[in-house]
Coordinates of C-alpha atoms in Angstrom, one line a residue:
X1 CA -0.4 -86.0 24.3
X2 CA -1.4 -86.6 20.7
X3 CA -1.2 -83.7 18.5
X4 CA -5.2 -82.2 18.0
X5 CA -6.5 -84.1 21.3
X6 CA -8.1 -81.8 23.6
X7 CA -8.1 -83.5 27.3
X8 CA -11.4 -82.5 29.7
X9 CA -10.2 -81.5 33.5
X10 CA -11.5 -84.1 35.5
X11 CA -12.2 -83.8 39.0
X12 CA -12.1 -87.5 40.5
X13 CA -9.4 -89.2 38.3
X14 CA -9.1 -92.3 40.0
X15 CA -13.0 -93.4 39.0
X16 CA -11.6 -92.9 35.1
X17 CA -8.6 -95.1 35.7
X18 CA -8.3 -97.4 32.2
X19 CA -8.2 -100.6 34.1
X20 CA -11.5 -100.4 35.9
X21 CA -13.1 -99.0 32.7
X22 CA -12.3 -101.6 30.3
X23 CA -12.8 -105.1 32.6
X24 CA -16.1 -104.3 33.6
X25 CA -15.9 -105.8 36.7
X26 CA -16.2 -103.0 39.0
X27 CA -19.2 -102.9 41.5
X28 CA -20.4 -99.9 43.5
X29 CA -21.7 -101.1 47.0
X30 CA -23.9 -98.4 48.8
X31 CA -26.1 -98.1 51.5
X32 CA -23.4 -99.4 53.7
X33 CA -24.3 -98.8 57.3
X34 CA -21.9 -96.5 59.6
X35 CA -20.9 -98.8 61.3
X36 CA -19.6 -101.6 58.9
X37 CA -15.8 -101.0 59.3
X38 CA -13.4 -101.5 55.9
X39 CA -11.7 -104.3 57.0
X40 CA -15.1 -106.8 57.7
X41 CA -16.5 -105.6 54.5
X42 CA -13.5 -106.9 52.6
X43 CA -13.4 -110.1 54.1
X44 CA -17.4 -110.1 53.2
X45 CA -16.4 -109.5 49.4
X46 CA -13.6 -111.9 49.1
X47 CA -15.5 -115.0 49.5
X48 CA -17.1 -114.0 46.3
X49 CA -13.7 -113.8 44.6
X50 CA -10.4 -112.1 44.1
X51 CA -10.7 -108.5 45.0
X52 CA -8.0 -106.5 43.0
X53 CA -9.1 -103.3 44.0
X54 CA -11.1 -101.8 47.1
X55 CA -11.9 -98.4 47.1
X56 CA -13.6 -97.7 50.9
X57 CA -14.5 -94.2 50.9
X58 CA -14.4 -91.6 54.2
X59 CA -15.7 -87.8 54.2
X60 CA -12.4 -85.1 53.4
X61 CA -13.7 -82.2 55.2
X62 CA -16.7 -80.7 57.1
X63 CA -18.9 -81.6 59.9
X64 CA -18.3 -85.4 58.6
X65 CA -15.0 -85.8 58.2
X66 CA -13.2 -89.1 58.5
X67 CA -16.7 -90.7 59.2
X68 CA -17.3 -93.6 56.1
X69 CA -19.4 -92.0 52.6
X70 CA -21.5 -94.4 53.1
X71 CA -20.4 -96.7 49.5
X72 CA -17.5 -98.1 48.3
X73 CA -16.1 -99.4 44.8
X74 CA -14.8 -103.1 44.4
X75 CA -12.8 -104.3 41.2
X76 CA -12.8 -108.3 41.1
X77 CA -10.3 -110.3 39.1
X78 CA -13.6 -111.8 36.8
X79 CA -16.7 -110.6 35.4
X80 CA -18.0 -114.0 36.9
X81 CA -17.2 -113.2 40.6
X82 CA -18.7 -109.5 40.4
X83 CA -22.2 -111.2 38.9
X84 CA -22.0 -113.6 42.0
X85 CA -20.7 -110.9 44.5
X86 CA -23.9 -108.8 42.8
X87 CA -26.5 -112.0 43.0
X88 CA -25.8 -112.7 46.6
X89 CA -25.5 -109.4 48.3
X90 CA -28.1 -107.0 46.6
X91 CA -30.8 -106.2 48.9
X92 CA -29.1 -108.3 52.3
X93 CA -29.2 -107.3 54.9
X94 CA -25.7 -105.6 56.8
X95 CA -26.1 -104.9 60.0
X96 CA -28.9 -102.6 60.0
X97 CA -29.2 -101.8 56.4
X98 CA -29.8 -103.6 52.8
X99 CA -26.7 -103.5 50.8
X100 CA -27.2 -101.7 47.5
X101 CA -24.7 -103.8 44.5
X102 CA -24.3 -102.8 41.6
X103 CA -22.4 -102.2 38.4
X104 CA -20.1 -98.7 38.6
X105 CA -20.5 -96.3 36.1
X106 CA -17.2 -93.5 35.5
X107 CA -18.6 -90.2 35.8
X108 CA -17.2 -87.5 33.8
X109 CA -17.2 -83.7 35.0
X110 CA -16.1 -80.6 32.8
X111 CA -17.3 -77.4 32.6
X112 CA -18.8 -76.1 29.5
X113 CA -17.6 -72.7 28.4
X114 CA -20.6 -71.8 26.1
X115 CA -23.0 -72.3 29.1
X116 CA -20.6 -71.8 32.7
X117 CA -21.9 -74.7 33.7
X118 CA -20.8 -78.1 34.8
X119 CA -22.7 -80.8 32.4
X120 CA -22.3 -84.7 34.0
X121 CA -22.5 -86.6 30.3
X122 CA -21.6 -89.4 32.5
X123 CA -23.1 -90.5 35.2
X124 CA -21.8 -92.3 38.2
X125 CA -25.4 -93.1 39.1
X126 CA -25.4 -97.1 39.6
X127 CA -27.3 -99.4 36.4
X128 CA -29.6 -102.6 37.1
X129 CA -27.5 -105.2 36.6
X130 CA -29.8 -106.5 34.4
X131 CA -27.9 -104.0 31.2
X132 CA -26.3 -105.1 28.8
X133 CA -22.8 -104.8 28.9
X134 CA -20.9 -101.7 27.9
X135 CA -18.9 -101.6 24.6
X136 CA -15.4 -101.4 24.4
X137 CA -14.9 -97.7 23.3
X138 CA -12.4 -95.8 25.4
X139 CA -12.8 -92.9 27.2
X140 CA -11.8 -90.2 24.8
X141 CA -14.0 -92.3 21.7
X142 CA -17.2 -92.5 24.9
X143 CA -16.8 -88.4 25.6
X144 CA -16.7 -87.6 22.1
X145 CA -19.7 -89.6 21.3
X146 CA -22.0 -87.9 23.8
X147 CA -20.6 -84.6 22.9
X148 CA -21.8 -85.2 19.2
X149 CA -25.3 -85.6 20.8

């Protein structure tokens, strides 16, 4: 670690990973019926493209456990195929629900010790695909930014 660089605990990691920050082409997918199982929703997203990563998520504990989240997060190899994959499958019909597409968002949790509170300066909350795209800051350069505000 640099010397002077204070890094924030982060609880989910894996939604902060460099790679799916910086292509911009990952999607969230939610509203995903129960009973959609991993493997036919992967085949659904691949005709859009090449999927490079598929994150398919499943309860950890509690009365829900090992039962699906009810989203997912999909990384395609182009910003091209994640605009189609977008296009065609926001708002159609899965089964018995209306899949919700949209660009992802990494979401940022720390705990501020002025307040003893956790603040969310980033939200995970999906965008209207209809934003303009992100700029290329990284992650330390984006957190410091909304801590100046």
């Amino acid at each position: 670690m640099e010397p002077g660089r204070q890094t924030l605990p982060l609880e989910n990691a894996s939604i902060l990973s460099e790679g799916s920050l910086q292509d911009g082409h990952r999607l969230w997918i939610g509203n995903l019926d129960p009973k959609i199982t991993e493997y036919h929703l992967l085949k659904l997203l691949q005709k859009f493209g090449k999927v490079k990563q598929f994150d398919f998520l499943f309860h950890k504990s509690g009365a829900l456990e090992g039962q699906p989240r009810g989203y997912c997060f999909v990384n395609f190899e182009t910003k091209q195929e994640a605009e189609k994959a977008i296009q065609c499958l926001n708002g159609k019909l899965a089964l018995s629900k209306k899949l919700v597409v949209r660009w992802a968002h990494a979401q940022v949790k720390r705990y501020d010790h002025n307040k003893n509170e956790k603040i969310l300066p980033i939200s995970l909350e999906p965008s209207s695909s209809t934003e303009p795209p992100q700029s290329n800051l990284s992650v330390s350069a984006k957190i410091k930014a909304i801590e100046a505000k």
